[in-house]
């Protein structure tokens, strides 16, 4: 079984600056691996180990993301792909989902695993979008996996309820970091890690319309927000009634 | 362009009613089996008989051959449907919106949403696509129910997973993203048992229980309660932080709350820099007093 795992490099800080079009300036901030994604890689490796499968790791983003692929690839991935293309600067959900769905087809993946959310974007919609393009189902917010066979038993969020289910066909799984503790690769694993292979948009079979993201949504304005706080602070439990009176005035 | 509001069996009826009042849609979409919502003021109802979010989104994409904006709430099942519709139709999806303005003259919808933990306010414009609306931002309901004409779409199909059971107790607590009040605990509450009195206060205030990443990582409470950069983003009317220092990663998930209250023994904790009201005191003493008043 071939499992495609998606990872994202995210800013390691919330102190961000933004360009005129509202896109984050990622060049000037330290970066880290999205926390859920490390566990996604570990889960994929454990599943692949139990069914003699292979893990293919992929990311989309600027040059610096290649370092992340090398680090994660050393955990036990068979190959790594880095999709990087100026045509994808500021890519939206539709464009990003089309890139990864096309890549899943290119590598003949039978399962896609990714983090349930990205630290720099709270949408959490990408896994469902990829599943839709592939004609698969999506099991979102997987919090644990009980059986690492080719038909894994997972606990996921189904219609707002934590639900146990057996995965019986090609699916996209979005996972929380609780699914598996990421391993730390040893020196030999680091030395034999697969080299990331670069892919451009032209290497993938992508619907042209999907890449026209600037036509879909026009950003009219981006404003920095600074909320003024009352900052009224009391010392000691004896001031509780003063505190409670103020809260009552606020309607609580 | 037409505006449709999307609902499914697991949506809160009252919240749906408030949303449909706020948006003033032309039609409604119902996902699931038997439909028992009041569809306020809409002329057309599209019923997709399906339990699959992905297939429902694709079915809707096949159905509409005109420009449409579909508006749903900010639950995960709605997100899955809208994501599927978005990629199937190559139309945008904007999530977490709290402002919606439809100008019938230029046929566009102008949206407002906060990004990056409330640090940035985006205003954008779409002429078709999907909007996931922040449930905290919808107003009260005044529109009258009516009997719309119904279009039925059969979306029943097999899925690639076999459901065994709902996991017991998983739905006992209110979701932090939709609650008006969130009572959160951090390392300062000293252990998993600290969440018991927090739950009591959350119950008293009709709120939900949140947590910092540190205590989730230590296994004191389930991941679904984690608030912050790597957890959920919340913007309740009242956010109460017990024993939370207020690291930037936590603040990214809650600093957009209307009123922030901090309780901590360390006067220098960064949480006090962003709070409206704070008490420098033992969390247990404050909690006991608050529960008893």
Coordinates of C-alpha atoms in Angstrom, one line a residue:
Chain A
X1 CA 0.0 0.0 0.0
X2 CA 1.3 3.5 -0.9
X3 CA 0.5 6.2 1.6
X4 CA 1.0 9.8 0.7
X5 CA 1.6 12.0 3.8
X6 CA 1.3 15.8 3.5
X7 CA 3.4 18.1 5.8
X8 CA 3.5 21.8 6.1
X9 CA 6.2 24.2 7.3
X10 CA 4.5 26.9 9.5
X11 CA 5.8 30.0 11.2
X12 CA 7.2 29.2 14.6
X13 CA 5.9 32.5 16.0
X14 CA 2.6 34.5 16.0
X15 CA 4.6 37.7 15.4
X16 CA 3.8 37.8 11.7
X17 CA 3.9 40.5 9.0
X18 CA 1.6 40.6 6.0
X19 CA 1.9 41.7 2.4
X20 CA -0.5 44.1 0.8
X21 CA -2.7 41.3 -0.4
X22 CA -3.0 39.8 3.1
X23 CA -0.5 37.0 2.4
X24 CA 1.8 36.2 5.3
X25 CA 5.4 37.3 4.8
X26 CA 7.0 33.9 5.5
X27 CA 10.6 34.8 4.6
X28 CA 11.4 36.7 7.7
X29 CA 10.2 34.4 10.5
X30 CA 11.6 31.2 12.0
X31 CA 9.8 28.1 10.8
X32 CA 8.8 24.7 12.2
X33 CA 7.0 21.6 11.2
X34 CA 3.2 21.8 11.7
X35 CA 2.8 19.8 15.0
X36 CA 0.0 17.4 13.7
X37 CA 2.0 16.6 10.6
X38 CA 4.9 15.0 12.5
X39 CA 2.4 12.5 14.0
X40 CA 0.8 12.0 10.6
X41 CA 4.2 10.9 9.2
X42 CA 4.7 8.5 12.2
X43 CA 1.3 7.0 11.8
X44 CA 1.8 6.5 8.1
X45 CA 5.2 4.8 8.7
X46 CA 3.7 2.5 11.4
X47 CA 0.8 1.5 9.0
X48 CA 3.3 1.0 6.1
X49 CA 5.5 -1.2 8.4
X50 CA 2.5 -3.4 9.3
X51 CA 1.4 -4.0 5.7
X52 CA 4.8 -3.8 3.8
X53 CA 3.7 -0.6 2.2
X54 CA 5.7 2.6 1.6
X55 CA 5.3 6.2 2.7
X56 CA 5.6 9.1 0.2
X57 CA 6.1 12.5 1.8
X58 CA 5.1 15.7 0.2
X59 CA 4.9 19.4 0.9
X60 CA 4.1 22.6 -1.0
X61 CA 5.9 25.8 -0.2
X62 CA 9.0 27.9 -0.5
X63 CA 12.6 26.6 -0.8
X64 CA 13.1 26.3 3.0
X65 CA 10.5 23.5 3.1
X66 CA 13.0 21.1 1.6
X67 CA 14.9 21.0 4.9
X68 CA 11.7 19.9 6.6
X69 CA 11.2 17.1 4.1
X70 CA 14.8 15.9 4.8
X71 CA 14.1 15.8 8.5
X72 CA 10.8 14.1 8.3
X73 CA 11.9 11.8 5.5
X74 CA 14.6 10.4 7.8
X75 CA 11.8 8.9 10.0
X76 CA 11.4 6.2 7.3
X77 CA 9.8 7.6 4.2
X78 CA 10.6 6.0 0.8
X79 CA 10.5 9.2 -1.2
X80 CA 9.8 13.0 -0.8
X81 CA 8.3 15.5 -3.1
X82 CA 8.5 19.3 -2.8
X83 CA 6.0 21.1 -5.0
X84 CA 7.3 24.6 -5.5
X85 CA 6.3 27.0 -8.2
X86 CA 5.7 30.8 -8.4
X87 CA 2.3 30.0 -9.9
X88 CA 1.3 28.8 -6.4
X89 CA 2.2 31.9 -4.4
X90 CA -0.9 32.7 -2.4
X91 CA -2.6 29.5 -3.4
X92 CA -6.1 29.0 -2.0
X93 CA -7.9 25.8 -0.9
X94 CA -8.9 24.9 -4.4
X95 CA -5.4 25.2 -5.9
X96 CA -3.7 23.5 -3.0
X97 CA -6.2 20.6 -3.0
X98 CA -5.8 20.2 -6.8
X99 CA -2.0 20.0 -6.4
X100 CA -2.1 17.3 -3.8
X101 CA -4.9 15.3 -5.5
X102 CA -2.9 15.4 -8.7
X103 CA 0.2 14.2 -6.8
X104 CA -1.7 11.4 -5.1
X105 CA -2.8 10.2 -8.6
X106 CA 0.8 10.6 -9.9
X107 CA 2.3 8.3 -7.2
X108 CA -0.7 5.9 -7.2
X109 CA -1.4 6.6 -3.5
X110 CA -4.1 4.4 -1.9
X111 CA -4.4 6.6 1.2
X112 CA -3.6 10.2 2.1
X113 CA -2.7 11.2 5.7
X114 CA -2.2 14.8 6.9
X115 CA -2.5 16.9 10.0
X116 CA -6.0 17.9 11.1
X117 CA -5.1 21.5 11.3
X118 CA -2.3 23.9 10.4
X119 CA -0.9 26.2 13.1
X120 CA -1.0 29.1 10.6
X121 CA -4.5 28.5 9.3
X122 CA -7.5 27.2 11.1
X123 CA -9.6 26.1 8.1
X124 CA -9.0 22.3 8.4
X125 CA -10.8 22.0 5.0
X126 CA -7.9 20.7 2.9
X127 CA -8.3 17.0 3.7
X128 CA -12.0 17.0 2.7
X129 CA -11.2 19.0 -0.5
X130 CA -8.5 16.4 -1.5
X131 CA -10.9 13.5 -0.9
X132 CA -13.6 15.1 -3.0
X133 CA -11.2 15.5 -5.9
X134 CA -10.1 11.9 -5.6
X135 CA -13.6 10.6 -5.2
X136 CA -12.7 9.2 -1.8
X137 CA -14.1 9.6 1.6
X138 CA -12.5 11.6 4.3
X139 CA -12.2 10.7 8.0
X140 CA -11.4 14.0 9.8
X141 CA -9.9 14.7 13.2
X142 CA -8.6 11.1 13.8
X143 CA -7.5 11.1 17.4
X144 CA -6.3 7.5 17.8
X145 CA -5.7 4.4 15.7
X146 CA -6.3 1.0 17.2
X147 CA -5.3 -1.3 14.4
X148 CA -2.5 -0.5 12.0
X149 CA -3.5 -3.1 9.3
X150 CA -4.5 -2.2 5.8
X151 CA -8.0 -1.6 7.2
X152 CA -7.1 0.5 10.2
X153 CA -9.6 1.0 13.0
X154 CA -9.7 4.7 13.9
X155 CA -11.6 7.1 16.2
X156 CA -12.6 10.2 14.3
X157 CA -15.1 13.1 14.2
X158 CA -18.2 11.9 12.4
X159 CA -20.9 14.5 12.2
X160 CA -19.7 16.1 15.4
X161 CA -19.3 12.9 17.4
X162 CA -16.3 10.9 18.2
X163 CA -16.9 7.6 16.4
X164 CA -15.0 4.4 16.0
X165 CA -14.8 3.0 12.4
X166 CA -12.9 0.6 10.2
X167 CA -11.4 2.2 7.1
X168 CA -12.1 -0.2 4.2
X169 CA -11.1 1.7 1.1
X170 CA -9.0 4.5 -0.2
X171 CA -9.5 7.5 2.1
X172 CA -8.0 10.7 3.3
X173 CA -7.3 10.7 7.1
X174 CA -6.7 14.0 8.9
X175 CA -5.1 13.3 12.2
X176 CA -4.3 15.0 15.5
X177 CA -0.9 14.7 17.1
X178 CA -2.3 12.2 19.6
X179 CA -2.4 9.4 16.9
X180 CA 1.3 8.6 17.3
X181 CA 4.5 9.8 19.0
X182 CA 6.9 10.8 16.3
X183 CA 10.2 8.8 16.4
X184 CA 13.6 10.4 16.4
X185 CA 15.6 9.1 13.5
X186 CA 19.1 7.7 14.3
X187 CA 22.3 8.8 12.5
X188 CA 22.0 6.0 9.9
X189 CA 18.4 7.0 9.1
X190 CA 19.4 10.6 8.7
X191 CA 22.3 9.7 6.3
X192 CA 20.0 7.4 4.2
X193 CA 17.0 9.8 4.1
X194 CA 15.6 10.2 0.6
X195 CA 16.5 13.4 -1.2
X196 CA 13.5 15.7 -1.8
X197 CA 12.5 15.7 -5.5
X198 CA 11.3 19.1 -6.8
X199 CA 8.0 19.3 -8.7
X200 CA 6.5 22.2 -10.6
X201 CA 2.9 22.7 -11.6
X202 CA 3.8 21.6 -15.1
X203 CA 4.8 18.1 -13.7
X204 CA 1.3 17.5 -12.4
X205 CA -2.0 17.1 -14.2
X206 CA -3.9 20.0 -12.7
X207 CA -7.1 21.7 -14.0
X208 CA -6.0 25.2 -15.2
X209 CA -9.1 26.8 -13.7
X210 CA -8.0 25.6 -10.2
X211 CA -4.9 27.8 -10.4
X212 CA -6.7 31.0 -11.1
X213 CA -7.2 31.7 -7.4
X214 CA -6.9 35.5 -7.8
X215 CA -10.1 35.4 -9.8
X216 CA -12.1 33.6 -7.1
X217 CA -11.8 36.0 -4.2
X218 CA -10.7 39.6 -4.2
X219 CA -9.1 40.9 -1.0
X220 CA -10.4 44.5 -0.5
X221 CA -8.6 45.4 2.6
X222 CA -6.2 44.1 5.3
X223 CA -6.1 45.8 8.6
X224 CA -4.0 45.2 11.6
X225 CA -6.2 44.9 14.7
X226 CA -5.2 46.1 18.2
X227 CA -7.9 45.6 20.7
X228 CA -7.8 47.9 23.7
X229 CA -8.2 46.1 27.0
X230 CA -9.4 47.5 30.4
X231 CA -6.6 45.8 32.2
X232 CA -8.1 46.1 35.7
X233 CA -6.2 43.8 38.0
X234 CA -6.8 43.1 41.7
X235 CA -4.5 41.6 44.2
X236 CA -5.7 38.9 46.6
X237 CA -8.9 36.9 47.1
X238 CA -10.5 39.6 49.3
X239 CA -11.0 41.7 46.1
X240 CA -13.2 39.0 44.6
X241 CA -16.5 40.9 45.2
X242 CA -15.1 44.0 43.4
X243 CA -14.1 41.8 40.5
X244 CA -17.5 40.1 40.4
X245 CA -19.3 43.5 40.5
X246 CA -17.3 44.6 37.4
X247 CA -18.1 41.3 35.6
X248 CA -21.8 41.8 36.4
X249 CA -21.7 45.2 34.8
X250 CA -20.4 43.5 31.7
X251 CA -23.5 41.2 31.8
X252 CA -22.0 38.0 33.2
Chain B
X1 CA -26.4 35.3 -7.9
X2 CA -28.5 33.4 -5.3
X3 CA -27.7 32.9 -1.6
X4 CA -28.4 29.5 0.0
X5 CA -28.0 28.6 3.7
X6 CA -26.9 25.1 4.5
X7 CA -28.0 23.1 7.5
X8 CA -27.8 19.5 8.5
X9 CA -29.3 17.3 11.3
X10 CA -26.5 18.0 13.8
X11 CA -26.8 21.8 13.5
X12 CA -28.4 23.7 16.4
X13 CA -31.9 24.7 15.3
X14 CA -31.7 28.1 17.1
X15 CA -28.3 28.9 15.7
X16 CA -29.6 28.0 12.2
X17 CA -32.6 30.3 12.7
X18 CA -30.3 33.1 13.8
X19 CA -28.1 32.6 10.8
X20 CA -31.0 32.5 8.3
X21 CA -32.3 35.7 9.8
X22 CA -28.9 37.4 9.6
X23 CA -28.2 36.4 6.0
X24 CA -31.6 36.7 4.3
X25 CA -31.1 33.9 1.8
X26 CA -33.0 33.0 -1.3
X27 CA -33.0 29.3 -0.5
X28 CA -31.9 26.6 1.9
X29 CA -30.0 23.4 1.6
X30 CA -30.7 20.4 3.9
X31 CA -28.2 17.6 4.2
X32 CA -29.4 14.3 5.7
X33 CA -32.5 12.2 5.9
X34 CA -35.7 13.5 7.4
X35 CA -35.8 17.3 7.6
X36 CA -37.3 19.0 10.6
X37 CA -36.0 22.6 10.6
X38 CA -38.1 25.7 10.0
X39 CA -36.8 27.3 6.8
X40 CA -37.2 30.9 7.5
X41 CA -38.2 33.1 4.7
X42 CA -36.7 31.1 1.8
X43 CA -38.5 30.2 -1.5
X44 CA -36.5 27.1 -2.4
X45 CA -35.3 24.1 -0.4
X46 CA -32.8 21.7 -1.8
X47 CA -32.8 18.4 0.1
X48 CA -29.7 16.2 -0.3
X49 CA -30.5 12.7 1.1
X50 CA -27.0 11.7 2.2
X51 CA -24.9 11.1 5.2
X52 CA -21.6 11.7 3.4
X53 CA -20.3 15.2 3.6
X54 CA -17.9 14.7 0.6
X55 CA -20.7 13.3 -1.7
X56 CA -23.1 16.0 -0.6
X57 CA -20.7 18.7 -1.7
X58 CA -20.2 17.0 -5.0
X59 CA -23.9 16.5 -5.5
X60 CA -24.5 20.2 -4.9
X61 CA -21.8 21.2 -7.3
X62 CA -23.4 19.0 -10.0
X63 CA -26.8 20.6 -9.2
X64 CA -26.1 24.3 -9.4
X65 CA -25.5 25.7 -12.9
X66 CA -25.8 29.3 -11.8
X67 CA -23.7 31.5 -9.6
X68 CA -24.5 30.7 -5.9
X69 CA -23.1 31.6 -2.5
X70 CA -23.6 28.8 0.1
X71 CA -23.4 29.9 3.7
X72 CA -23.0 27.4 6.5
X73 CA -22.1 27.4 10.2
X74 CA -18.6 26.7 11.6
X75 CA -19.0 23.1 12.6
X76 CA -16.7 20.4 11.1
X77 CA -19.4 18.6 9.1
X78 CA -20.5 21.8 7.4
X79 CA -16.8 22.5 6.6
X80 CA -16.4 19.2 4.9
X81 CA -19.5 19.8 2.7
X82 CA -18.3 23.2 1.7
X83 CA -14.8 22.1 1.0
X84 CA -16.1 19.4 -1.3
X85 CA -18.4 21.8 -3.0
X86 CA -15.6 24.4 -3.4
X87 CA -13.1 22.1 -5.2
X88 CA -15.8 20.3 -7.2
X89 CA -17.0 23.7 -8.6
X90 CA -13.6 25.5 -8.5
X91 CA -15.2 28.2 -6.4
X92 CA -13.7 29.8 -3.3
X93 CA -14.5 29.0 0.3
X94 CA -14.0 31.6 3.0
X95 CA -14.2 30.3 6.6
X96 CA -14.6 32.0 10.0
X97 CA -16.5 35.0 8.6
X98 CA -18.2 37.3 11.1
X99 CA -19.4 40.0 8.6
X100 CA -21.6 39.4 5.5
X101 CA -23.0 42.1 3.3
X102 CA -24.8 41.3 0.1
X103 CA -25.2 44.2 -2.3
X104 CA -27.8 43.2 -4.8
X105 CA -26.8 45.9 -7.3
X106 CA -23.3 44.6 -8.0
X107 CA -24.2 41.0 -7.3
X108 CA -21.2 40.5 -4.9
X109 CA -20.9 39.4 -1.3
X110 CA -18.5 41.4 0.9
X111 CA -17.1 39.3 3.8
X112 CA -15.1 40.1 6.9
X113 CA -13.0 37.7 8.9
X114 CA -10.2 37.8 11.4
X115 CA -7.0 36.0 10.7
X116 CA -4.0 34.9 12.8
X117 CA -5.6 34.9 16.2
X118 CA -7.4 38.2 15.6
X119 CA -4.3 40.2 14.7
X120 CA -5.6 40.9 11.2
X121 CA -9.0 41.8 9.8
X122 CA -9.6 40.9 6.2
X123 CA -12.3 42.3 4.0
X124 CA -12.9 40.4 0.8
X125 CA -15.4 40.1 -2.0
X126 CA -16.7 37.0 -3.8
X127 CA -19.4 36.6 -6.5
X128 CA -19.9 32.9 -5.9
X129 CA -18.6 30.2 -3.6
X130 CA -19.0 29.1 0.0
X131 CA -18.9 30.9 3.3
X132 CA -18.4 29.3 6.7
X133 CA -19.9 31.7 9.2
X134 CA -18.6 32.2 12.7
X135 CA -21.5 31.1 14.9
X136 CA -20.6 33.8 17.5
X137 CA -21.4 36.5 15.0
X138 CA -25.0 35.7 14.1
X139 CA -27.9 37.8 15.5
X140 CA -31.3 36.9 16.9
X141 CA -34.1 35.6 14.7
X142 CA -37.1 37.6 13.4
X143 CA -37.9 36.1 10.0
X144 CA -41.1 34.0 9.7
X145 CA -41.0 30.3 8.6
X146 CA -42.6 29.5 5.3
X147 CA -43.1 26.5 3.0
X148 CA -40.5 26.6 0.3
X149 CA -40.6 24.5 -2.9
X150 CA -38.5 21.4 -2.4
X151 CA -35.9 19.9 -4.8
X152 CA -34.7 16.5 -3.7
X153 CA -31.2 15.1 -4.6
X154 CA -30.4 11.5 -3.9
X155 CA -26.9 11.4 -2.5
X156 CA -27.1 7.9 -0.8
X157 CA -24.0 5.9 -1.6
X158 CA -21.6 3.5 0.0
X159 CA -18.7 4.9 2.0
X160 CA -15.2 3.6 2.4
X161 CA -15.6 3.1 6.2
X162 CA -17.7 1.0 8.5
X163 CA -19.0 2.7 11.6
X164 CA -18.8 0.6 14.7
X165 CA -20.0 2.9 17.5
X166 CA -20.0 6.4 18.9
X167 CA -17.4 6.7 21.6
X168 CA -19.0 7.0 25.0
X169 CA -18.8 10.3 26.7
X170 CA -17.1 12.0 23.8
X171 CA -20.0 14.5 23.4
X172 CA -20.5 15.3 27.1
X173 CA -18.9 18.7 26.9
X174 CA -19.9 21.8 25.0
X175 CA -17.7 22.7 22.0
X176 CA -15.3 25.5 22.8
X177 CA -15.7 27.2 19.4
X178 CA -19.5 27.8 19.6
X179 CA -19.7 28.5 23.4
X180 CA -20.4 32.1 24.6
X181 CA -18.3 31.5 27.7
X182 CA -15.0 29.5 27.8
X183 CA -13.5 28.6 31.2
X184 CA -9.9 27.4 30.6
X185 CA -7.3 25.7 32.7
X186 CA -3.5 25.7 32.4
X187 CA -0.6 24.2 34.3
X188 CA -1.5 26.3 37.3
X189 CA -4.5 24.1 38.1
X190 CA -2.0 21.4 39.2
X191 CA -3.5 18.3 37.8
X192 CA -6.4 16.7 35.8
X193 CA -8.6 16.8 38.9
X194 CA -8.4 20.6 38.6
X195 CA -10.8 20.4 35.6
X196 CA -13.7 19.2 37.8
X197 CA -14.3 22.5 39.5
X198 CA -13.7 24.3 36.2
X199 CA -16.5 22.2 34.7
X200 CA -18.7 23.3 37.5
X201 CA -18.1 26.9 36.8
X202 CA -18.5 26.4 33.0
X203 CA -21.8 24.7 33.8
X204 CA -22.9 27.6 35.9
X205 CA -22.0 30.1 33.2
X206 CA -23.5 27.9 30.5
X207 CA -20.0 27.7 28.9
X208 CA -17.4 25.2 27.7
X209 CA -14.1 24.0 29.2
X210 CA -10.9 24.9 27.4
X211 CA -7.2 24.2 28.1
X212 CA -3.7 25.2 27.3
X213 CA -1.4 23.1 25.2
X214 CA 0.8 22.2 28.1
X215 CA -2.0 20.4 30.1
X216 CA -3.3 18.7 26.9
X217 CA 0.2 17.4 26.2
X218 CA 0.4 16.1 29.8
X219 CA -2.9 14.2 29.2
X220 CA -4.9 16.1 31.8
X221 CA -7.8 16.7 29.3
X222 CA -8.7 15.7 25.7
X223 CA -7.1 17.5 22.7
X224 CA -10.5 18.7 21.6
X225 CA -10.3 21.3 24.4
X226 CA -7.0 22.7 23.4
X227 CA -7.0 26.4 22.6
X228 CA -4.2 28.2 20.9
X229 CA -2.0 28.2 17.8
X230 CA -2.0 24.5 17.5
X231 CA -5.5 24.0 19.0
X232 CA -8.8 25.7 18.4
X233 CA -9.3 29.5 17.9
X234 CA -12.2 30.8 20.0
X235 CA -13.8 34.2 20.3
X236 CA -16.4 33.9 23.1
X237 CA -18.1 36.8 24.9
X238 CA -16.2 35.8 28.1
X239 CA -12.9 33.9 28.3
X240 CA -11.7 32.9 31.7
X241 CA -8.1 31.7 32.1
X242 CA -7.3 29.9 35.3
X243 CA -3.6 29.2 35.9
X244 CA -2.6 29.9 32.3
X245 CA 0.6 32.0 31.9
X246 CA -0.5 33.3 28.5
X247 CA 2.3 32.2 26.1
X248 CA 1.9 33.7 22.6
X249 CA 0.8 30.3 21.3
X250 CA -2.1 30.3 23.7
X251 CA -3.0 33.9 23.1
X252 CA -3.2 33.3 19.3
X253 CA -6.3 31.2 20.0
X254 CA -8.2 33.4 22.4
X255 CA -7.1 37.0 22.2
X256 CA -10.1 37.8 20.0
X257 CA -12.5 37.1 22.9
X258 CA -14.7 40.0 23.9
X259 CA -13.9 40.0 27.6
X260 CA -10.8 38.2 29.0
X261 CA -10.5 37.3 32.7
X262 CA -7.2 36.0 34.1
X263 CA -6.6 34.3 37.4
X264 CA -3.0 33.6 38.3
X265 CA -0.7 33.8 41.3
X266 CA 2.1 35.2 39.2
X267 CA 1.5 39.0 38.7
X268 CA 4.1 39.0 35.9
X269 CA 2.3 36.3 33.8
X270 CA 1.8 37.6 30.3
X271 CA -1.9 36.8 30.4
X272 CA -2.4 39.9 32.6
X273 CA -1.1 42.1 29.7
X274 CA -4.1 41.2 27.5
X275 CA -6.9 40.7 30.1
X276 CA -9.8 43.1 30.9
X277 CA -10.1 41.9 34.5
X278 CA -7.6 39.9 36.5
X279 CA -7.1 38.6 40.1
X280 CA -3.7 37.8 41.4
X281 CA -4.7 35.0 43.7
X282 CA -5.0 31.2 44.2
X283 CA -7.1 29.8 41.4
X284 CA -8.9 27.4 43.8
X285 CA -10.1 30.2 46.1
X286 CA -11.4 32.3 43.2
X287 CA -13.1 29.3 41.7
X288 CA -14.8 28.3 44.9
X289 CA -16.1 31.9 45.5
X290 CA -17.3 32.2 41.9
X291 CA -19.2 28.9 42.0
X292 CA -20.8 29.8 45.3
X293 CA -22.1 33.4 44.4

